[in-house]
XYZ file of N, CA and C in Angstrom:
435
model
N 0.831 -1.196 0.000
C 0.000 0.000 0.000
C 0.872 1.254 0.000
N 2.032 1.180 0.609
C 2.900 2.360 0.621
C 3.332 2.750 -0.800
N 3.518 1.767 -1.671
C 3.838 2.068 -3.073
C 2.661 2.764 -3.757
N 1.456 2.322 -3.472
C 0.267 2.945 -4.052
C 0.107 4.375 -3.530
N 0.361 4.581 -2.253
C 0.291 5.934 -1.689
C 1.319 6.854 -2.346
N 2.509 6.323 -2.622
C 3.544 7.113 -3.295
C 3.116 7.481 -4.711
N 2.355 6.627 -5.370
C 1.818 6.927 -6.702
C 0.746 8.010 -6.617
N -0.039 7.986 -5.563
C -1.181 8.903 -5.436
C -0.766 10.352 -5.277
N 0.219 10.601 -4.452
C 0.571 11.970 -4.074
C 0.809 12.908 -5.257
N 1.575 12.523 -6.283
C 1.827 13.451 -7.397
C 0.613 13.777 -8.269
N -0.454 13.003 -8.159
C -1.641 13.246 -8.993
C -2.226 14.635 -8.747
N -2.161 15.096 -7.527
C -2.747 16.397 -7.183
C -2.102 17.545 -7.955
N -0.843 17.392 -8.330
C -0.139 18.458 -9.055
C -0.773 18.754 -10.412
N -1.485 17.785 -10.981
C -2.150 17.991 -12.273
C -3.647 18.247 -12.094
N -4.073 18.397 -10.841
C -5.484 18.617 -10.567
C -6.289 17.338 -10.484
N -5.594 16.211 -10.492
C -6.272 14.926 -10.393
C -6.442 14.514 -8.940
N -7.522 13.840 -8.647
C -7.768 13.324 -7.303
C -6.643 12.343 -6.964
N -5.995 12.500 -5.811
C -4.829 11.675 -5.477
C -5.174 10.242 -5.075
N -5.298 9.409 -6.091
C -5.497 7.976 -5.908
C -4.353 7.295 -6.627
N -3.754 6.305 -5.965
C -2.633 5.572 -6.553
C -2.879 4.079 -6.505
N -2.202 3.368 -7.403
C -2.428 1.934 -7.542
C -1.156 1.242 -8.018
N -0.966 0.021 -7.570
C 0.070 -0.848 -8.120
C -0.544 -2.227 -8.352
N -0.030 -2.914 -9.355
C -0.397 -4.307 -9.590
C 0.853 -5.127 -9.337
N 0.720 -6.100 -8.447
C 1.837 -6.959 -8.079
C 1.715 -8.307 -8.774
N 2.859 -8.856 -9.170
C 2.909 -10.185 -9.766
C 2.485 -11.225 -8.729
N 2.245 -12.450 -9.153
C 1.860 -13.481 -8.186
C 2.834 -13.648 -7.013
N 4.095 -13.295 -7.197
C 5.055 -13.391 -6.079
C 4.851 -12.292 -5.039
N 3.981 -11.327 -5.341
C 3.608 -10.197 -4.494
C 4.774 -9.270 -4.135
N 5.882 -9.416 -4.843
C 7.000 -8.497 -4.602
C 7.415 -7.749 -5.865
N 7.036 -8.248 -7.017
C 7.371 -7.609 -8.290
C 6.217 -6.712 -8.724
N 6.513 -5.446 -8.965
C 5.491 -4.512 -9.442
C 5.405 -4.623 -10.962
N 4.231 -4.982 -11.457
C 3.998 -5.106 -12.899
C 3.409 -3.844 -13.499
N 2.660 -3.109 -12.690
C 2.016 -1.900 -13.184
C 1.844 -0.889 -12.077
N 1.940 0.385 -12.454
C 1.740 1.499 -11.530
C 0.777 2.473 -12.179
N -0.004 3.133 -11.354
C -0.914 4.125 -11.912
C -1.355 5.118 -10.865
N -1.717 6.273 -11.346
C -2.352 7.305 -10.512
C -3.451 7.900 -11.360
N -4.390 8.562 -10.728
C -5.431 9.221 -11.504
C -4.793 10.221 -12.461
N -5.211 10.167 -13.731
C -4.665 11.037 -14.777
C -5.762 11.636 -15.650
N -6.988 11.652 -15.176
C -8.091 12.163 -16.005
C -7.837 13.592 -16.455
N -7.457 14.449 -15.527
C -7.182 15.849 -15.868
C -5.899 15.967 -16.689
N -4.884 15.228 -16.305
C -3.572 15.323 -16.962
C -3.630 14.932 -18.433
N -4.402 13.890 -18.761
C -4.423 13.403 -20.144
C -5.771 13.578 -20.836
N -6.763 14.101 -20.103
C -8.076 14.327 -20.716
C -8.811 13.059 -21.076
N -8.647 12.026 -20.265
C -9.252 10.723 -20.545
C -10.108 10.315 -19.345
N -11.417 10.192 -19.528
C -12.276 9.850 -18.399
C -12.020 8.458 -17.833
N -11.353 7.591 -18.591
C -11.053 6.251 -18.089
C -9.686 6.173 -17.407
N -8.982 7.264 -17.305
C -7.619 7.249 -16.748
C -7.629 7.285 -15.214
N -8.339 6.335 -14.634
C -8.303 6.142 -13.187
C -7.048 5.343 -12.856
N -6.582 5.461 -11.631
C -5.345 4.798 -11.207
C -5.362 3.298 -11.509
N -6.487 2.652 -11.229
C -6.569 1.212 -11.434
C -6.443 0.836 -12.907
N -7.137 1.570 -13.755
C -7.109 1.265 -15.195
C -5.701 1.486 -15.745
N -5.062 2.568 -15.344
C -3.691 2.853 -15.790
C -2.757 1.719 -15.362
N -2.870 1.286 -14.105
C -1.998 0.220 -13.594
C -2.303 -1.125 -14.253
N -3.586 -1.431 -14.475
C -3.961 -2.687 -15.133
C -3.412 -2.728 -16.551
N -3.516 -1.620 -17.264
C -2.986 -1.585 -18.643
C -1.481 -1.827 -18.657
N -0.765 -1.180 -17.733
C 0.690 -1.360 -17.678
C 1.050 -2.797 -17.306
N 0.321 -3.389 -16.371
C 0.580 -4.773 -15.964
C 0.318 -5.743 -17.118
N -0.751 -5.513 -17.860
C -1.064 -6.376 -19.005
C 0.040 -6.293 -20.060
N 0.543 -5.078 -20.299
C 1.666 -4.934 -21.237
C 2.891 -5.685 -20.732
N 3.159 -5.592 -19.441
C 4.325 -6.269 -18.858
C 4.211 -7.788 -18.991
N 2.998 -8.309 -18.870
C 2.784 -9.754 -18.967
C 2.560 -10.231 -20.397
N 2.261 -9.301 -21.293
C 2.012 -9.677 -22.681
C 0.632 -10.262 -22.917
N -0.313 -9.942 -22.059
C -1.679 -10.428 -22.221
C -2.586 -9.790 -21.196
N -3.884 -9.971 -21.390
C -4.855 -9.268 -20.564
C -5.191 -9.971 -19.256
N -4.891 -11.229 -19.148
C -5.235 -11.977 -17.935
C -4.206 -11.731 -16.839
N -4.675 -11.222 -15.709
C -3.793 -10.939 -14.579
C -4.010 -11.961 -13.465
N -4.190 -13.219 -13.857
C -4.367 -14.305 -12.900
C -3.219 -14.339 -11.904
N -3.540 -14.462 -10.642
C -2.526 -14.548 -9.601
C -2.012 -13.200 -9.125
N -2.372 -12.142 -9.817
C -1.877 -10.806 -9.475
C -2.721 -10.165 -8.373
N -2.098 -9.228 -7.676
C -2.757 -8.458 -6.624
C -2.785 -6.996 -7.044
N -3.948 -6.379 -6.992
C -4.084 -4.960 -7.264
C -4.250 -4.256 -5.922
N -3.402 -3.256 -5.678
C -3.427 -2.490 -4.431
C -3.742 -1.044 -4.787
N -4.799 -0.493 -4.198
C -5.235 0.862 -4.527
C -5.612 1.608 -3.251
N -5.365 2.899 -3.237
C -5.552 3.702 -2.036
C -7.007 4.001 -1.705
N -7.908 3.854 -2.674
C -9.325 4.161 -2.481
C -10.168 3.039 -3.071
N -11.254 2.732 -2.425
C -12.183 1.724 -2.925
C -12.537 2.008 -4.386
N -12.405 1.015 -5.261
C -12.690 1.224 -6.681
C -14.139 1.596 -6.977
N -14.298 2.404 -8.047
C -15.615 2.768 -8.568
C -16.144 1.612 -9.428
N -17.323 1.775 -9.995
C -17.907 0.702 -10.812
C -17.046 0.383 -12.037
N -16.510 1.412 -12.698
C -15.672 1.166 -13.876
C -14.446 0.352 -13.489
N -13.784 0.763 -12.424
C -12.547 0.094 -12.017
C -12.820 -1.294 -11.458
N -13.918 -1.445 -10.716
C -14.288 -2.768 -10.220
C -14.547 -3.707 -11.395
N -15.210 -3.189 -12.427
C -15.434 -3.992 -13.626
C -14.133 -4.372 -14.311
N -13.196 -3.439 -14.384
C -11.890 -3.729 -14.994
C -11.133 -4.774 -14.191
N -11.263 -4.733 -12.884
C -10.612 -5.720 -12.018
C -11.180 -7.111 -12.299
N -12.494 -7.196 -12.394
C -13.132 -8.477 -12.709
C -12.723 -8.941 -14.100
N -12.803 -8.057 -15.095
C -12.506 -8.434 -16.474
C -11.052 -8.832 -16.690
N -10.143 -8.269 -15.908
C -8.717 -8.600 -16.073
C -8.309 -9.823 -15.257
N -9.251 -10.372 -14.494
C -9.022 -11.590 -13.705
C -7.995 -11.415 -12.583
N -7.901 -10.190 -12.038
C -7.046 -9.957 -10.874
C -7.500 -10.920 -9.779
N -6.550 -11.561 -9.108
C -6.901 -12.555 -8.088
C -7.186 -11.948 -6.721
N -6.538 -10.829 -6.434
C -6.664 -10.245 -5.096
C -6.719 -8.725 -5.219
N -7.679 -8.120 -4.538
C -7.837 -6.669 -4.496
C -7.611 -6.210 -3.063
N -6.682 -5.269 -2.897
C -6.417 -4.667 -1.598
C -6.683 -3.176 -1.750
N -7.537 -2.618 -0.905
C -7.772 -1.177 -0.991
C -7.733 -0.543 0.390
N -7.521 0.778 0.371
C -7.406 1.532 1.607
C -8.713 2.145 2.043
N -8.913 3.409 1.694
C -10.070 4.171 2.150
C -11.357 3.725 1.462
N -12.432 3.792 2.204
C -13.769 3.511 1.682
C -14.245 4.732 0.905
N -14.946 4.482 -0.207
C -15.532 5.578 -0.988
C -17.050 5.494 -0.880
N -17.597 6.229 0.084
C -19.028 6.165 0.349
C -19.875 6.777 -0.760
N -19.267 7.585 -1.639
C -20.019 8.246 -2.709
C -19.998 7.477 -4.031
N -18.968 6.659 -4.252
C -18.869 5.966 -5.539
C -18.276 4.563 -5.438
N -18.108 4.043 -4.236
C -17.462 2.750 -4.053
C -18.269 1.585 -4.584
N -17.588 0.678 -5.284
C -18.249 -0.479 -5.886
C -17.667 -1.797 -5.388
N -17.129 -1.755 -4.159
C -16.610 -2.971 -3.524
C -17.217 -3.061 -2.119
N -18.494 -2.733 -2.036
C -19.209 -2.868 -0.784
C -19.911 -1.623 -0.303
N -19.465 -0.438 -0.678
C -20.093 0.783 -0.165
C -21.448 1.062 -0.807
N -21.463 1.299 -2.111
C -22.728 1.518 -2.826
C -23.147 0.281 -3.605
N -22.194 -0.349 -4.215
C -22.393 -1.579 -4.975
C -21.328 -2.563 -4.525
N -21.453 -3.801 -4.996
C -20.405 -4.786 -4.723
C -20.156 -5.598 -5.991
N -19.607 -4.914 -6.956
C -19.371 -5.514 -8.274
C -18.461 -6.728 -8.183
N -17.379 -6.632 -7.437
C -16.383 -7.710 -7.445
C -16.855 -8.983 -6.752
N -17.891 -8.895 -5.939
C -18.397 -10.091 -5.255
C -19.727 -10.576 -5.839
N -20.168 -9.988 -6.933
C -21.438 -10.349 -7.551
C -21.351 -11.771 -8.092
N -22.170 -12.656 -7.569
C -22.109 -14.072 -7.956
C -22.567 -14.330 -9.386
N -23.163 -13.340 -10.018
C -23.574 -13.506 -11.416
C -22.400 -13.371 -12.375
N -21.286 -12.840 -11.882
C -20.096 -12.685 -12.724
C -19.221 -13.925 -12.625
N -18.381 -14.121 -13.652
C -17.582 -15.340 -13.720
C -16.262 -15.276 -12.954
N -15.950 -14.143 -12.348
C -14.699 -14.024 -11.598
C -14.931 -13.130 -10.389
N -14.423 -13.565 -9.255
C -14.542 -12.790 -8.021
C -13.206 -12.830 -7.287
N -12.509 -11.695 -7.233
C -11.225 -11.683 -6.529
C -11.414 -11.692 -5.011
N -10.386 -12.132 -4.334
C -10.323 -11.979 -2.877
C -10.230 -10.480 -2.600
N -10.869 -9.996 -1.536
C -10.847 -8.574 -1.201
C -10.318 -8.378 0.215
N -9.365 -7.440 0.339
C -8.848 -7.020 1.639
C -9.058 -5.506 1.693
N -9.850 -5.042 2.647
C -10.216 -3.620 2.721
C -9.582 -2.944 3.937
N -9.418 -1.631 3.830
C -9.015 -0.822 4.969
C -7.528 -0.735 5.255
N -6.683 -1.177 4.327
C -5.239 -1.165 4.548
C -4.711 0.271 4.435
N -4.130 0.782 5.494
C -3.627 2.163 5.573
C -4.680 3.170 5.110
N -5.917 2.897 5.477
C -7.038 3.742 5.056
C -6.877 5.186 5.501
N -6.352 5.410 6.685
C -6.192 6.783 7.182
C -5.240 7.591 6.313
N -4.173 6.961 5.828
C -3.214 7.672 4.977
C -3.852 8.062 3.646
N -4.602 7.155 3.050
C -5.291 7.469 1.801
C -6.350 8.537 1.995
N -7.081 8.445 3.084
C -8.112 9.444 3.390
C -7.504 10.823 3.595
N -6.349 10.874 4.253
C -5.690 12.162 4.513
C -5.306 12.848 3.202
N -4.799 12.088 2.236
C -4.463 12.664 0.926
C -5.713 13.268 0.271
N -6.798 12.527 0.325
C -8.043 12.985 -0.293
C -8.613 14.206 0.423
N -8.595 14.171 1.740
C -9.112 15.302 2.520
C -8.336 16.573 2.220
N -7.012 16.477 2.171
C -6.176 17.646 1.865
C -6.463 18.173 0.463
N -6.577 17.271 -0.484
C -6.839 17.662 -1.867
C -8.168 18.410 -1.976
N -9.233 17.835 -1.435
C -10.544 18.461 -1.577
C -10.659 19.745 -0.766
N -9.977 19.833 0.352
C -9.986 21.082 1.135
C -9.334 22.196 0.332
N -8.256 21.898 -0.370
C -7.557 22.905 -1.177
C -8.375 23.301 -2.403
N -9.130 22.366 -2.984
C -9.879 22.643 -4.202
C -11.263 23.230 -3.954
N -11.741 23.107 -2.762
C -13.061 23.668 -2.436
C -12.937 24.966 -1.697
N -11.725 25.208 -1.184
C -11.526 26.229 -0.274
C -11.387 27.613 -0.502
């Protein structure tokens, strides 16, 4: 999670919400993909931290299936990102802060645990949640203030 937090911090410099993500190989020590929110930086509505990291990990592996991989993200994924996690076959999702306004891993929806889908990753929630929340609180206080 500390690697994901390090990815998140620079996002604010481009006006992006500070969310960071890493995708770890099955050995859980090799980073295959890194991402931070880049919607403002690149003008792409799909440039969420998770999607950026999943794309980089898929390139590193030479294919779209991320079987055995762990995705670590500082904020509970939204519906788009939860769908990308399911579609990429990530085996384990670790997230920090809960997103009560857009969370799709238990807060508003629970996309990744939906039994109607063909893949459901293991979920670990709340890892270093206070650190991720602090980044978000600082960002929104500065932008609303």
